[in-house]
CSV table of C-alpha atoms in Angstrom, one decimal:
chain,number,residue,atom,x,y,z
A,1,MET,CA,0.0,0.0,0.0
A,2,ARG,CA,1.4,3.4,-1.0
A,3,ARG,CA,2.1,5.8,1.8
A,4,GLN,CA,0.0,8.9,2.1
A,5,ARG,CA,1.5,11.8,0.1
A,6,SER,CA,1.6,15.4,1.4
A,7,GLU,CA,0.0,18.1,-0.6
A,8,THR,CA,3.3,19.2,-2.1
A,9,GLU,CA,4.1,15.6,-3.0
A,10,GLN,CA,0.8,15.2,-4.7
A,11,GLN,CA,1.3,18.4,-6.7
A,12,ILE,CA,4.7,16.9,-8.0
A,13,ALA,CA,2.9,13.6,-8.7
A,14,ASP,CA,0.4,15.4,-10.9
A,15,LEU,CA,3.2,16.9,-12.9
A,16,LEU,CA,4.8,13.5,-13.3
A,17,GLN,CA,1.5,12.1,-14.5
A,18,THR,CA,1.4,14.8,-17.1
A,19,ALA,CA,4.9,13.9,-18.2
A,20,ARG,CA,4.3,10.2,-18.4
A,21,ARG,CA,1.0,10.4,-20.3
A,22,SER,CA,2.2,13.1,-22.6
A,23,LEU,CA,5.3,11.2,-23.6
A,24,GLY,CA,3.7,7.7,-23.5
A,25,LEU,CA,6.5,6.3,-21.2
A,26,SER,CA,6.3,3.7,-18.5
A,27,VAL,CA,7.6,5.7,-15.5
A,28,ALA,CA,8.2,9.3,-14.5
A,29,PHE,CA,9.9,10.3,-11.3
A,30,PHE,CA,11.2,13.2,-9.3
A,31,SER,CA,14.6,12.5,-7.6
A,32,ARG,CA,16.7,14.3,-5.0
A,33,LEU,CA,20.4,14.2,-5.4
A,34,ASP,CA,22.4,14.5,-2.1
A,35,GLY,CA,25.9,14.0,-3.6
A,36,ALA,CA,26.1,10.3,-2.9
A,37,THR,CA,22.6,8.9,-3.4
A,38,GLN,CA,19.8,9.4,-5.8
A,39,HIS,CA,16.5,9.3,-3.9
A,40,LEU,CA,13.4,8.6,-6.1
A,41,GLU,CA,11.1,10.6,-3.8
A,42,ILE,CA,8.0,10.6,-6.0
A,43,VAL,CA,7.3,8.0,-8.7
A,44,GLU,CA,4.4,7.7,-11.1
A,45,SER,CA,4.5,4.3,-12.7
A,46,SER,CA,2.4,1.9,-14.8
A,47,MET,CA,4.1,-0.8,-12.7
A,48,PRO,CA,3.8,0.5,-9.1
A,49,LEU,CA,5.0,-2.8,-7.5
A,50,VAL,CA,8.3,-2.5,-9.3
A,51,PHE,CA,8.8,1.3,-9.4
A,52,ARG,CA,7.6,3.2,-6.4
A,53,ASP,CA,8.4,6.1,-4.0
A,54,GLY,CA,11.4,5.8,-1.9
A,55,LEU,CA,13.7,3.7,-4.1
A,56,THR,CA,17.4,4.7,-4.1
A,57,GLN,CA,20.6,4.1,-6.1
A,58,PRO,CA,24.2,5.3,-6.0
A,59,GLN,CA,24.2,8.7,-7.6
A,60,ASP,CA,27.3,8.1,-9.6
A,61,THR,CA,25.7,5.1,-11.3
A,62,SER,CA,22.6,6.9,-12.5
A,63,PHE,CA,21.7,8.3,-15.9
A,64,CYS,CA,20.8,11.6,-14.2
A,65,GLN,CA,24.3,12.2,-12.9
A,66,ALA,CA,25.9,11.2,-16.2
A,67,VAL,CA,23.6,13.8,-18.0
A,68,LEU,CA,24.6,16.4,-15.4
A,69,ASP,CA,28.3,15.6,-16.0
A,70,GLY,CA,27.8,15.9,-19.8
A,71,ASP,CA,28.6,12.3,-20.4
A,72,LEU,CA,25.1,11.5,-21.8
A,73,PRO,CA,22.5,13.5,-23.6
A,74,ALA,CA,19.3,14.6,-21.8
A,75,VAL,CA,17.2,12.7,-24.4
A,76,MET,CA,17.9,9.1,-25.4
A,77,PRO,CA,15.3,7.5,-27.8
A,78,ASP,CA,17.3,4.3,-27.6
A,79,VAL,CA,19.7,3.8,-24.7
A,80,THR,CA,21.5,1.0,-26.5
A,81,ASP,CA,22.9,3.6,-29.0
A,82,PHE,CA,25.0,5.0,-26.1
A,83,PRO,CA,27.8,2.8,-24.9
A,84,ALA,CA,28.4,5.1,-21.8
A,85,ALA,CA,24.7,4.5,-20.9
A,86,MET,CA,25.0,0.7,-21.3
A,87,ARG,CA,27.8,0.6,-18.8
A,88,LEU,CA,25.5,2.0,-16.1
A,89,ARG,CA,23.2,0.1,-13.8
A,90,PRO,CA,19.9,1.5,-15.1
A,91,ALA,CA,20.6,0.0,-18.5
A,92,ARG,CA,20.6,-3.5,-17.0
A,93,ILE,CA,18.3,-3.2,-14.0
A,94,PRO,CA,15.5,-2.2,-14.7
A,95,ARG,CA,16.7,-2.3,-18.4
A,96,ILE,CA,15.7,1.3,-19.3
A,97,ARG,CA,15.6,1.7,-23.1
A,98,SER,CA,14.2,5.2,-23.6
A,99,TYR,CA,14.9,8.2,-21.4
A,100,VAL,CA,14.5,11.9,-20.9
A,101,THR,CA,15.5,14.1,-18.0
A,102,ALA,CA,15.7,17.8,-16.9
A,103,PRO,CA,17.4,19.2,-13.8
A,104,VAL,CA,15.3,20.7,-11.0
A,105,ARG,CA,17.1,23.9,-10.1
A,106,LEU,CA,16.4,26.1,-7.2
A,107,SER,CA,16.1,29.9,-7.5
A,108,ASP,CA,19.8,30.3,-6.6
A,109,GLY,CA,20.8,28.0,-9.4
A,110,THR,CA,21.5,24.9,-7.2
A,111,VAL,CA,20.6,21.6,-8.8
A,112,TYR,CA,18.3,20.0,-6.2
A,113,GLY,CA,17.4,16.9,-8.2
A,114,THR,CA,16.0,15.7,-11.5
A,115,PHE,CA,12.6,15.3,-13.3
A,116,CYS,CA,12.8,12.2,-15.4
A,117,ALA,CA,10.8,9.7,-17.5
A,118,PHE,CA,11.7,6.5,-19.1
A,119,GLY,CA,10.4,3.5,-21.0
A,120,LEU,CA,11.3,-0.2,-21.1
A,121,ARG,CA,11.5,-0.1,-24.9
A,122,SER,CA,13.1,2.3,-27.3
A,123,ASP,CA,11.0,5.2,-28.5
A,124,PRO,CA,12.2,6.8,-31.8
A,125,GLU,CA,9.6,9.6,-31.3
A,126,LEU,CA,11.3,10.9,-28.2
A,127,SER,CA,12.8,14.3,-29.2
A,128,THR,CA,14.1,17.7,-28.1
A,129,ARG,CA,10.5,18.9,-28.0
A,130,ASP,CA,9.8,16.3,-25.3
A,131,HIS,CA,12.8,17.5,-23.5
A,132,ALA,CA,11.4,21.0,-23.5
A,133,LEU,CA,8.2,19.7,-21.9
A,134,MET,CA,10.3,18.1,-19.2
A,135,GLU,CA,12.2,21.3,-18.6
A,136,VAL,CA,8.9,23.2,-18.1
A,137,LEU,CA,7.6,20.6,-15.7
A,138,ALA,CA,11.0,20.6,-13.8
A,139,ASP,CA,10.8,24.3,-13.4
A,140,ALA,CA,7.2,24.0,-12.1
A,141,ALA,CA,8.4,21.3,-9.6
A,142,SER,CA,11.1,23.6,-8.3
A,143,VAL,CA,8.6,26.4,-7.6
A,144,ILE,CA,6.5,23.9,-5.7
A,145,ILE,CA,9.2,22.4,-3.5
A,146,GLU,CA,11.4,25.4,-2.8
A,147,PRO,CA,9.2,27.1,-0.1
A,148,GLY,CA,9.1,23.9,1.9
A,149,LEU,CA,12.8,23.2,1.4
A,150,ARG,CA,13.7,26.7,2.5
A,151,GLU,CA,11.5,26.3,5.6
A,152,GLU,CA,13.2,23.0,6.4
A,153,GLN,CA,16.6,24.7,6.1
A,154,ARG,CA,15.4,27.6,8.3
A,155,ARG,CA,14.3,25.1,11.0
A,156,THR,CA,17.5,23.1,10.8
A,157,GLU,CA,19.6,26.3,11.1
A,158,ILE,CA,17.7,27.4,14.1
A,159,GLU,CA,17.8,24.0,15.8
A,160,GLN,CA,21.6,23.7,15.2
A,161,ARG,CA,22.1,27.1,16.9
A,162,ILE,CA,19.6,26.8,19.8
A,163,LEU,CA,19.8,23.1,20.8
A,164,PRO,CA,23.4,23.3,22.1
A,165,VAL,CA,22.5,26.3,24.2
A,166,MET,CA,19.6,24.4,25.6
A,167,ALA,CA,21.7,21.3,26.3
A,168,ALA,CA,24.0,23.6,28.3
A,169,GLY,CA,21.1,24.7,30.5
A,170,GLY,CA,19.8,27.7,28.6
A,171,PRO,CA,20.8,31.3,27.9
A,172,VAL,CA,23.2,33.3,30.0
A,173,VAL,CA,21.1,35.6,32.3
A,174,VAL,CA,22.3,39.0,33.3
A,175,LEU,CA,20.7,41.7,35.5
A,176,GLN,CA,19.9,45.4,34.9
A,177,PRO,CA,19.0,47.6,37.8
A,178,ILE,CA,15.6,49.2,38.2
A,179,VAL,CA,15.8,52.5,40.1
A,180,ASP,CA,13.3,54.6,42.0
A,181,LEU,CA,13.5,57.9,40.1
A,182,ALA,CA,12.6,60.0,43.1
A,183,THR,CA,15.0,58.5,45.7
A,184,GLY,CA,17.7,56.9,43.6
A,185,GLU,CA,17.3,53.6,45.5
A,186,ARG,CA,17.6,50.4,43.6
A,187,ARG,CA,14.2,48.6,43.9
A,188,GLY,CA,15.1,45.5,41.8
A,189,ALA,CA,16.6,44.3,38.6
A,190,GLU,CA,15.4,42.7,35.4
A,191,ALA,CA,16.8,39.4,34.4
A,192,LEU,CA,17.8,39.5,30.7
A,193,SER,CA,18.7,36.6,28.5
A,194,ARG,CA,21.8,36.8,26.4
A,195,PHE,CA,22.8,34.6,23.5
A,196,PRO,CA,26.1,34.2,21.6
A,197,GLY,CA,27.1,37.5,20.0
A,198,GLU,CA,28.0,35.9,16.7
A,199,TRP,CA,24.3,35.1,16.2
A,200,ASP,CA,23.6,38.8,15.8
A,201,ARG,CA,20.0,38.4,17.0
A,202,ALA,CA,18.1,40.1,19.7
A,203,PRO,CA,16.8,37.9,22.5
A,204,ASP,CA,13.2,38.4,21.5
A,205,THR,CA,14.1,37.2,18.0
A,206,VAL,CA,15.8,34.1,19.4
A,207,PHE,CA,12.8,33.2,21.6
A,208,ALA,CA,10.5,33.7,18.6
A,209,GLU,CA,12.7,31.4,16.5
A,210,ALA,CA,12.7,28.8,19.2
A,211,HIS,CA,8.9,28.9,19.4
A,212,SER,CA,8.7,28.5,15.6
A,213,VAL,CA,10.5,25.1,15.9
A,214,GLY,CA,8.7,23.9,19.0
A,215,ALA,CA,11.5,24.7,21.5
A,216,GLY,CA,10.2,28.0,22.8
A,217,ASP,CA,8.6,26.8,26.0
A,218,ARG,CA,11.6,24.9,27.1
A,219,LEU,CA,14.0,27.7,26.3
A,220,GLU,CA,11.9,30.2,28.2
A,221,LEU,CA,11.6,27.8,31.2
A,222,GLN,CA,15.4,27.5,31.2
A,223,ALA,CA,15.7,31.3,31.2
A,224,LEU,CA,13.2,31.6,34.0
A,225,ALA,CA,15.1,29.0,36.1
A,226,ARG,CA,18.4,30.8,35.6
A,227,ALA,CA,16.7,34.1,36.6
A,228,ALA,CA,15.2,32.4,39.7
A,229,ALA,CA,18.6,31.2,40.7
A,230,LEU,CA,19.7,34.9,41.1
A,231,LEU,CA,17.1,35.7,43.7
A,232,ASP,CA,19.5,34.6,46.5
A,233,HIS,CA,22.3,36.9,45.1
A,234,VAL,CA,20.6,40.3,44.7
A,235,PRO,CA,18.5,42.5,46.9
A,236,GLY,CA,15.0,43.6,46.0
A,237,TYR,CA,12.9,41.9,43.4
A,238,VAL,CA,13.9,40.2,40.2
A,239,SER,CA,11.8,40.9,37.1
A,240,MET,CA,11.4,37.8,34.9
A,241,ASN,CA,10.0,37.6,31.4
A,242,VAL,CA,7.6,35.0,30.0
A,243,SER,CA,5.4,34.8,27.0
A,244,PRO,CA,1.7,34.1,27.5
A,245,ALA,CA,1.9,30.7,25.8
A,246,THR,CA,4.7,29.5,28.0
A,247,LEU,CA,3.0,30.8,31.1
A,248,LEU,CA,0.0,28.5,30.4
A,249,THR,CA,2.2,25.4,30.6
A,250,PRO,CA,2.0,23.3,33.8
A,251,GLN,CA,5.9,23.3,34.0
A,252,CYS,CA,5.9,27.1,34.1
A,253,VAL,CA,3.2,27.4,36.8
A,254,ASP,CA,5.1,24.8,38.9
A,255,LEU,CA,8.4,26.6,38.5
A,256,LEU,CA,6.9,30.0,39.5
A,257,ALA,CA,5.0,28.5,42.4
A,258,SER,CA,8.3,27.2,43.9
A,259,LEU,CA,9.8,30.7,44.1
A,260,PRO,CA,9.6,33.3,46.9
A,261,LEU,CA,6.8,35.1,44.9
A,262,PRO,CA,6.8,38.4,46.8
A,263,ARG,CA,10.2,39.0,45.3
A,264,VAL,CA,9.1,38.1,41.7
A,265,LEU,CA,7.8,40.6,39.2
A,266,LEU,CA,6.6,38.6,36.2
A,267,GLU,CA,6.7,40.5,32.9
A,268,LEU,CA,4.2,39.4,30.3
A,269,SER,CA,6.0,39.7,27.0
A,270,GLU,CA,4.7,39.5,23.5
A,271,HIS,CA,6.5,36.7,21.9
A,272,ASP,CA,3.0,35.5,20.8
A,273,GLN,CA,-0.5,36.8,21.2
A,274,VAL,CA,-2.9,35.8,24.0
A,275,ALA,CA,-5.4,33.3,22.6
A,276,ASP,CA,-7.3,32.8,25.9
A,277,TYR,CA,-7.3,35.5,28.4
A,278,ALA,CA,-9.5,33.5,30.8
A,279,ALA,CA,-6.9,30.7,30.9
A,280,LEU,CA,-4.2,33.3,31.4
A,281,GLU,CA,-6.0,34.9,34.4
A,282,ALA,CA,-6.7,31.4,35.9
A,283,ALA,CA,-3.0,30.6,35.7
A,284,LEU,CA,-2.0,33.9,37.2
A,285,ALA,CA,-4.6,34.1,40.0
A,286,PRO,CA,-3.0,31.7,42.6
A,287,LEU,CA,0.5,33.1,41.9
A,288,ARG,CA,-0.6,36.7,42.4
A,289,ALA,CA,-2.5,35.6,45.5
A,290,ALA,CA,0.8,34.3,46.9
A,291,GLY,CA,2.4,37.7,46.4
A,292,MET,CA,3.8,37.7,42.8
A,293,ARG,CA,3.3,41.0,41.0
A,294,LEU,CA,2.5,41.2,37.3
A,295,ALA,CA,4.0,43.7,34.8
A,296,ILE,CA,3.0,44.4,31.2
A,297,ASP,CA,6.1,45.1,29.1
A,298,ASP,CA,6.5,47.3,26.0
A,299,VAL,CA,3.5,49.5,26.8
A,300,GLY,CA,2.9,52.1,24.1
A,301,ALA,CA,4.7,50.1,21.4
A,302,GLY,CA,1.5,48.3,20.1
A,303,PHE,CA,-2.1,47.4,20.7
A,304,SER,CA,-1.4,44.1,22.4
A,305,SER,CA,0.3,45.5,25.5
A,306,LEU,CA,-2.7,47.9,26.0
A,307,ARG,CA,-5.1,45.0,25.6
A,308,HIS,CA,-3.0,43.1,28.2
A,309,ILE,CA,-3.4,46.0,30.7
A,310,VAL,CA,-7.2,46.2,30.3
A,311,VAL,CA,-7.7,42.5,30.8
A,312,THR,CA,-5.0,41.5,33.4
A,313,ASP,CA,-5.1,44.5,35.8
A,314,PRO,CA,-1.3,44.5,36.3
A,315,ASP,CA,0.7,45.9,39.2
A,316,VAL,CA,3.3,47.5,37.0
A,317,ILE,CA,3.5,48.8,33.5
A,318,LYS,CA,6.8,49.3,31.7
A,319,ILE,CA,6.8,52.1,29.1
A,320,ASP,CA,8.6,51.0,25.9
A,321,ARG,CA,12.0,52.5,25.2
A,322,SER,CA,10.7,53.8,21.8
A,323,ILE,CA,8.6,56.3,23.8
A,324,VAL,CA,11.2,57.2,26.4
A,325,SER,CA,14.1,57.8,24.1
A,326,GLY,CA,14.3,61.5,23.3
A,327,LEU,CA,11.2,62.6,25.3
A,328,ASP,CA,13.2,65.4,26.8
A,329,THR,CA,13.1,67.1,23.4
A,330,ASP,CA,9.9,65.8,22.0
A,331,PRO,CA,6.7,67.2,23.6
A,332,VAL,CA,4.5,64.7,21.9
A,333,LEU,CA,6.3,61.8,23.6
A,334,ALA,CA,6.3,63.6,26.9
A,335,ARG,CA,2.5,64.1,26.7
A,336,LEU,CA,2.1,60.4,25.8
A,337,VAL,CA,4.1,59.3,28.8
A,338,GLU,CA,2.2,61.7,31.0
A,339,SER,CA,-1.1,60.2,29.8
A,340,LEU,CA,0.1,56.7,30.5
A,341,VAL,CA,1.2,57.8,34.0
A,342,ASP,CA,-2.2,59.3,34.8
A,343,PHE,CA,-3.9,56.2,33.5
A,344,ALA,CA,-1.7,53.9,35.5
A,345,HIS,CA,-1.8,55.8,38.7
A,346,GLY,CA,-5.5,56.1,38.5
A,347,GLY,CA,-5.6,52.3,39.0
A,348,GLY,CA,-2.8,52.1,41.6
A,349,VAL,CA,-0.4,50.8,39.0
A,350,ARG,CA,3.4,51.6,39.2
A,351,VAL,CA,5.2,52.9,36.1
A,352,VAL,CA,8.7,51.9,35.0
A,353,ALA,CA,10.4,53.7,32.1
A,354,GLU,CA,12.7,51.5,30.0
A,355,GLY,CA,15.6,52.6,28.0
A,356,VAL,CA,16.6,55.7,30.1
A,357,GLU,CA,20.0,56.7,28.7
A,358,THR,CA,20.5,60.3,29.6
A,359,ALA,CA,20.2,62.6,32.6
A,360,ALA,CA,17.8,64.8,30.7
A,361,GLU,CA,15.4,61.9,30.1
A,362,HIS,CA,15.7,61.0,33.7
A,363,ALA,CA,14.8,64.5,34.8
A,364,VAL,CA,11.7,64.8,32.6
A,365,LEU,CA,10.5,61.4,33.6
A,366,ARG,CA,10.6,62.5,37.3
A,367,VAL,CA,8.7,65.6,36.5
A,368,LEU,CA,6.0,63.5,34.6
A,369,GLY,CA,5.6,61.3,37.7
A,370,VAL,CA,7.1,58.1,36.4
A,371,ASP,CA,8.0,55.9,39.4
A,372,ASP,CA,11.0,53.9,38.3
A,373,GLY,CA,13.6,53.8,35.6
A,374,GLN,CA,15.8,51.3,33.9
A,375,GLY,CA,18.5,51.8,31.3
A,376,TRP,CA,22.1,52.6,30.6
A,377,HIS,CA,21.8,55.8,32.6
A,378,PHE,CA,21.5,53.7,35.7
A,379,GLY,CA,23.6,50.7,34.7
A,380,ARG,CA,24.2,48.2,31.9
A,381,PRO,CA,23.2,44.6,32.2
A,382,ALA,CA,25.8,42.5,34.0
A,383,PRO,CA,26.1,39.2,35.9
A,384,ALA,CA,24.6,39.2,39.4
A,385,GLY,CA,28.1,39.2,41.0
A,386,VAL,CA,29.0,42.5,39.3
A,387,LEU,CA,25.6,44.2,39.2
A,388,PRO,CA,26.4,47.7,38.0
A,389,VAL,CA,26.9,50.4,40.5
A,390,LEU,CA,24.8,53.4,39.7
A,391,HIS,CA,26.9,55.9,37.7
A,392,GLN,CA,25.5,58.7,39.9
A,393,ASP,CA,25.2,58.5,43.7
A,394,THR,CA,21.8,58.4,45.3
A,395,GLN,CA,22.0,61.9,46.5
A,396,ALA,CA,22.5,63.1,42.9
A,397,LEU,CA,19.7,61.0,41.6
A,398,ALA,CA,17.3,62.2,44.3
A,399,GLY,CA,18.3,65.8,44.0
């Protein structure tokens, strides 16, 4: 019984049927060449018990490779007319006597495989016109297979990068101080994941990639566990990030429940959208009842964070750096921050400004009533053992 074909495989099979019927040959197949082996991935045959999907043969013994090497023509009405062909295995088993092939090339010019048809008897009618048909069908096949192939390559590249990091226990976690803008006192620190610099990818991008290959929940849980391990090494609270999807997993709820929750500020990030707010609230309720506080991250950067605020009733909102940066010279940004502060304070919610980089931004944020700040102005992310000392003393910050 033939295996169930995917939608893409069936589309290729339909092209092969067109080739076989149009040329009047016994078998048409699409093969993948990996450098050592020719894989007959999809076969349309009048003799399915003999010629079927999944057959393989050494690539260097195939007609297809000989054609690609220029040792045989792409069209052979009678294989016996070509001594080089008769020395190859397909001329004897299964005694191919007429043959036509065209390479399947990807958009970058790479030869992925071949689109072929053959008969078990010679066919003097087989011509260059038939080869032109095979080339058209081979081009159509490449258009069909390339998206899936590129997606598979993308997944493989991501897995090859991320899985070794996960095998080592997850990302490196550093801390960035969060400071009371009025007093200069350090209230806590945010745990931030760091990945190898050569990846040249922001942490949010890495987590999104991990989720796209089914490894996101595990990677986030590893980051949470490493952040939790820092609670015993720093004063104040530790702010930890988690996506809504990961938060809904039993493993995440169990991990959080094992922590000293009054010292945890959980930041709800936006690696994916919230599909079920009721389930989210149900997961959060016992944790918040035990003292955990909830923060909504990236407020002002998009609709989703505002939706999170309305539905989850957080303890803290964190204003996105895109609104904080330059607000000392941009009155529109300043008014927006002021509106967010009024909105938050009206519900008893504390406000943290992210990405504070200058003394001027710090001063305006204080005037606007923002409670806390985080950014290079107060310290860059660093390991817990060397948590940055504020670059100004507390008196200066409070003054």
